[in-house]
């Protein structure tokens, strides 16, 4: 029996797509990564995932696990491989309000989990623009970040337990709902962020947190990035760490946004080189009840802090959202980022992290360096400033690979010199393989390769991703 | 040249202890684990650690890394092995108040880091009774927990970067100070908690947080554990997650404490089957300034919450610390736990974690089951209730190994049935090897063994710890 026939016997014909039926899966959201899978498989449950992997491992057939395919690094590219979609593992098995946990399948869409948790006054506090299509399995495989990492951490910090199918089809049960568990090596965090190269995550136990009862949200223009970091520390201290988002939206971004979406009203009369959107979340009831002056305590606190900083000249301008509609408008401007930054080609997109106090230095250095490489290049920057995470995109005047590579290398140089990371939250996929080979600590790369060989000796799991070929 | 002579040439004679000179290192704090090391090595820096491992790996000589030797699982036992003490890697290289990080050597004592951070209004928010001798390297190797995990997480959550010397002496540089870094597998969290079996941690970048400006601390007696969990959730909600400690100190513990330390005044007139010490930390200035009635806002909030619960019958009694001295007294009672629970032998100590809502079920079941095993057995329980972490110690009437094993197995049974962990924060060391063999998911154990073999093929790093021998 052919492999495809065996798979059809296993999953049913309807869930083994081949030929033109795979067209809907050939491209990911970016449109940059397109390939023809050998077949698209849609297993119904963990046991089917396990059976697929047993078969693939025995026949040395590559398997690329995919979820919402909204990643930006090409991790879901499946040229000639079996594309294993977890979309049908979409059960929310349990929401436990007392223990504040959710037990979910890998195919659950992020916004569906938000809705289910909200019914209990709780939330899974990870969010980003693609929340209506991104799935939990993809979040876990890429250790997704987003806009609330500042307060709640990334995916790793929000996951308590995992179920993982290994390359040979064996199931590793680490589905604990425990806040402490020191029984050997941290295999959970090893699997999270491994982009499907060490195992396929089929289910997880996730942490939930109280849904904030109210928000204080503002756009703030500042004289420089130092003033922005000072404002962040000031607000963190004043609120006891309740700042949920601190998003960098400078003039390069706001101008491009105005071009792409002229329907959206800009927050200020002018654009500013340094501007942030800040949001504070009120979880305590005392912060969600209006004070004698009718203002929420956290809104009052934000207003007073910003007023004092304007007085001192360390804030140039500020607008506080006065309604849910105004808050939603501020967030819409931010969440169009992926769409905006991918709206023009050729582009060199860099998802970088820097120590918080070095973000300004990086931007200053690039402002000098980039014109020396391409005098006409434009840049657009947006990002999670509270985490030191910039999405720094360069639009060169020429789109040839040599030019792109020169720009990429220049960015990497500055990032490395400043102790930063060349991939903050998007991962490696195929997009950062050459950077990984050049920049990652060589010993760490060796350790990763040793682990990969130990856990996937036939190299069937998402081959060609994350780990660059040995030099 | 003999191995010892080579090591002496490397480190200097004064830092290679042999024979009776090793006596001070033969026993750990518990006194349960005693053995004679081949030699005790005190390298001065990372390069010396690297050189030792190159030599050990070439000669297949076992190496046991140790720090403060205050672990409770026998991880530092070094029978016939080279004991590598990181005590001289004791430099606090940097405290960065803007980025809120500390860069430290593995030999820095925890309380020294507390003091250094406090000079900047910051703290490394991990604490436990042994803080004056425990070292950062040991905290990292064991993924230490303690009393503030509830608010700040365990060691993994508080570490940004690591420097690790691998089995063959190569140095893995992962000393980033970044809040986001998705460049491949999570080797940092793999090394943390691996108890020196995958590499030797020589330095780390740690997170600092604002030192709380004030505390609200109370002892509270409750009718049952359900009421305790309700109180925890109520206080977390009211304070926006500022509960730092929620420590279980029931009658079994308080009575034994009174026997061992009659000088300490008990908190209540009587003992209660369910009692907790709760502490809320005020980091926001608005919470650290007394209100119109002279009370700190968080103290007022705690008083009012407890008064309302007493009215409702869901709190039986409560005492709020009225001064720093009273707060220190409450903490002293709690932090004597290790001393108290190790004060009597024979003992079967269990460091277990349970889902928060199942702690009471576990204790109820053991109350039925234990007398069937040993009618005269006594128990003493203390723990971090907010994390579902109990230190459940049984004092049987007979100290033979068969009796201990029967009790251990009974505890494990109930823990497993309730979805708990048989080692919450103390780790495996040698003390939990048989449990690890019996209870850990077999696939997860295989994965751990595969990783161990891949990274330490000659099995020189802390052999015989964490991983039970293959059946």
Coordinates of C-alpha atoms in Angstrom, one line a residue, chain A residues 96-100 121 142-147 149 151 154 156 166 170-174 176-195 197-198 210 213 229 233 236-241 283-287 297-298 301 353-357 384 386-387 389 419-428 436 440-452 454-455 465-467, chain B residues 96-100 121 142-147 149 151 154 156 166 170-174 176-195 197-198 210 213 229 233 236-241 283-287 297-298 301 353-357 384 386-387 389 419-428 436 440-452 454-455 465-467:
Chain A
X96 CA -11.1 25.7 35.7
X97 CA -11.9 29.0 37.3
X98 CA -10.7 28.0 40.8
X99 CA -7.3 26.8 39.6
X100 CA -7.3 29.4 36.8
X121 CA -14.1 36.7 34.2
X142 CA 7.0 29.4 18.3
X143 CA 6.9 30.6 21.9
X144 CA 4.8 33.5 20.7
X145 CA 5.0 37.0 22.3
X146 CA 2.8 39.8 21.4
X147 CA 1.7 43.0 23.2
X149 CA 4.5 40.1 27.4
X151 CA 3.0 42.1 32.3
X154 CA 5.6 35.0 26.7
X156 CA 6.5 29.7 28.0
X166 CA 7.6 12.5 19.5
X170 CA 5.4 8.0 21.3
X171 CA 3.3 10.3 23.4
X172 CA 4.9 12.3 26.1
X173 CA 2.4 13.2 28.8
X174 CA 3.5 16.4 30.7
X176 CA 0.3 18.8 34.7
X177 CA -1.5 21.8 36.0
X178 CA 1.1 22.5 38.6
X179 CA 2.9 25.7 39.5
X180 CA 5.9 23.8 40.8
X181 CA 7.3 20.6 39.4
X182 CA 11.0 19.8 39.8
X183 CA 11.0 16.2 38.5
X184 CA 13.9 16.3 36.1
X185 CA 14.7 18.3 33.0
X186 CA 12.4 21.0 31.8
X187 CA 11.1 19.2 28.7
X188 CA 8.1 21.5 28.5
X189 CA 10.2 24.6 27.8
X190 CA 12.4 22.7 25.5
X191 CA 9.4 21.7 23.3
X192 CA 7.9 25.2 23.5
X193 CA 9.6 27.3 20.8
X194 CA 11.2 24.4 19.1
X195 CA 9.0 25.1 16.0
X197 CA 11.4 20.2 15.2
X198 CA 11.5 18.1 18.4
X210 CA -8.2 37.8 35.9
X213 CA -11.9 45.3 34.8
X229 CA 12.2 54.2 29.4
X233 CA 9.7 52.7 35.0
X236 CA 5.5 50.5 36.6
X237 CA 6.4 51.8 40.0
X238 CA 3.3 53.9 40.4
X239 CA 1.0 51.0 39.5
X240 CA 2.8 48.2 41.1
X241 CA 3.7 46.6 37.8
X283 CA -7.5 43.9 37.9
X284 CA -8.3 45.1 41.5
X285 CA -11.9 46.2 42.1
X286 CA -10.6 49.4 43.9
X287 CA -9.0 50.4 40.6
X297 CA -8.0 55.7 39.8
X298 CA -5.6 54.3 37.1
X301 CA -2.9 58.3 37.9
X353 CA 15.4 42.4 21.0
X354 CA 17.8 44.7 22.8
X355 CA 18.5 45.5 26.4
X356 CA 16.0 48.1 27.4
X357 CA 18.5 50.9 27.8
X384 CA 7.1 46.2 22.0
X386 CA 8.6 47.5 27.1
X387 CA 10.4 44.2 26.1
X389 CA 11.6 44.2 21.0
X419 CA 24.0 42.4 23.4
X420 CA 20.7 41.9 21.6
X421 CA 18.9 39.1 19.9
X422 CA 18.4 38.7 16.1
X423 CA 15.0 37.0 16.7
X424 CA 13.0 38.2 19.6
X425 CA 9.6 36.6 19.1
X426 CA 9.1 35.4 15.5
X427 CA 11.5 32.6 15.7
X428 CA 13.9 31.2 13.1
X436 CA 21.5 31.6 13.0
X440 CA 24.3 32.1 17.4
X441 CA 26.9 31.0 20.0
X442 CA 28.6 28.0 18.2
X443 CA 28.5 25.9 21.3
X444 CA 24.8 26.5 21.8
X445 CA 24.2 25.5 18.2
X446 CA 26.1 22.3 18.7
X447 CA 24.0 21.5 21.8
X448 CA 20.8 22.1 19.8
X449 CA 22.0 19.8 17.1
X450 CA 22.9 17.1 19.6
X451 CA 19.4 17.4 21.1
X452 CA 17.8 17.3 17.7
X454 CA 18.9 12.5 20.0
X455 CA 15.1 13.1 19.7
X465 CA 14.0 24.7 10.0
X466 CA 15.6 26.4 13.1
X467 CA 19.0 24.6 12.7
Chain B
X96 CA 21.9 47.6 36.5
X97 CA 19.0 49.5 38.0
X98 CA 17.7 50.9 34.7
X99 CA 17.4 47.4 33.1
X100 CA 16.7 45.8 36.5
X121 CA 15.7 49.9 45.9
X142 CA 17.9 23.0 41.4
X143 CA 15.4 25.6 40.0
X144 CA 14.8 26.7 43.6
X145 CA 11.4 27.9 44.8
X146 CA 10.8 29.3 48.2
X147 CA 8.2 31.6 49.7
X149 CA 7.1 32.0 44.0
X151 CA 4.2 36.5 43.0
X154 CA 10.7 30.1 40.6
X156 CA 13.6 29.8 35.9
X166 CA 29.6 21.7 29.3
X170 CA 33.4 24.0 26.2
X171 CA 31.7 27.2 27.4
X172 CA 28.2 28.0 26.3
X173 CA 27.6 31.7 26.4
X174 CA 23.9 32.5 26.9
X176 CA 21.8 37.7 27.4
X177 CA 19.9 40.2 29.5
X178 CA 16.9 40.1 27.1
X179 CA 13.2 39.7 27.9
X180 CA 12.6 38.1 24.5
X181 CA 14.9 35.8 22.6
X182 CA 13.5 33.2 20.2
X183 CA 16.8 32.0 18.7
X184 CA 16.4 28.3 18.9
X185 CA 15.8 25.8 21.7
X186 CA 15.5 26.9 25.3
X187 CA 18.8 25.7 26.5
X188 CA 18.7 28.1 29.5
X189 CA 15.7 26.4 31.0
X190 CA 17.0 23.0 30.2
X191 CA 20.2 23.7 32.2
X192 CA 18.3 25.3 35.1
X193 CA 17.0 22.5 37.3
X194 CA 19.2 19.8 35.7
X195 CA 21.1 19.5 39.0
X197 CA 24.0 16.7 35.3
X198 CA 24.1 18.6 31.9
X210 CA 11.3 46.8 43.0
X213 CA 8.0 49.6 50.2
X229 CA -8.1 29.0 48.6
X233 CA -8.2 34.3 45.3
X236 CA -5.2 38.3 44.8
X237 CA -8.2 40.0 43.2
X238 CA -8.4 42.8 45.7
X239 CA -4.7 43.6 45.4
X240 CA -4.2 43.0 41.7
X241 CA -2.0 40.0 42.4
X283 CA 5.5 48.3 45.5
X284 CA 3.4 51.3 44.4
X285 CA 4.1 54.5 46.4
X286 CA 0.3 55.0 46.8
X287 CA 0.2 51.8 48.8
X297 CA -3.8 51.0 52.3
X298 CA -2.9 47.3 52.0
X301 CA -7.5 46.2 52.8
X353 CA 2.8 19.8 44.6
X354 CA -0.9 19.5 43.9
X355 CA -3.4 21.4 41.9
X356 CA -4.5 24.2 44.2
X357 CA -8.0 22.8 44.6
X384 CA 3.7 27.1 50.1
X386 CA -0.4 29.4 47.2
X387 CA 1.7 27.2 44.9
X389 CA 3.3 22.9 47.4
X419 CA -2.5 15.0 39.3
X420 CA 0.3 16.2 41.5
X421 CA 4.1 16.1 41.5
X422 CA 6.3 14.0 43.7
X423 CA 9.0 16.7 43.7
X424 CA 7.8 20.3 43.7
X425 CA 10.9 22.3 44.5
X426 CA 13.6 20.2 46.1
X427 CA 14.5 18.3 43.0
X428 CA 15.5 14.6 42.6
X436 CA 11.4 9.0 39.6
X440 CA 7.7 9.8 36.0
X441 CA 6.2 9.4 32.5
X442 CA 8.3 6.7 30.9
X443 CA 8.5 8.6 27.6
X444 CA 9.7 11.8 29.4
X445 CA 12.3 9.7 31.2
X446 CA 13.6 8.3 27.9
X447 CA 13.8 11.8 26.5
X448 CA 15.8 13.0 29.5
X449 CA 18.2 10.0 29.1
X450 CA 18.6 10.7 25.4
X451 CA 19.5 14.4 26.2
X452 CA 21.9 13.3 29.0
X454 CA 23.9 13.5 23.9
X455 CA 25.4 16.2 26.1
X465 CA 21.7 11.9 40.2
X466 CA 18.3 12.9 38.8
X467 CA 18.0 9.9 36.3

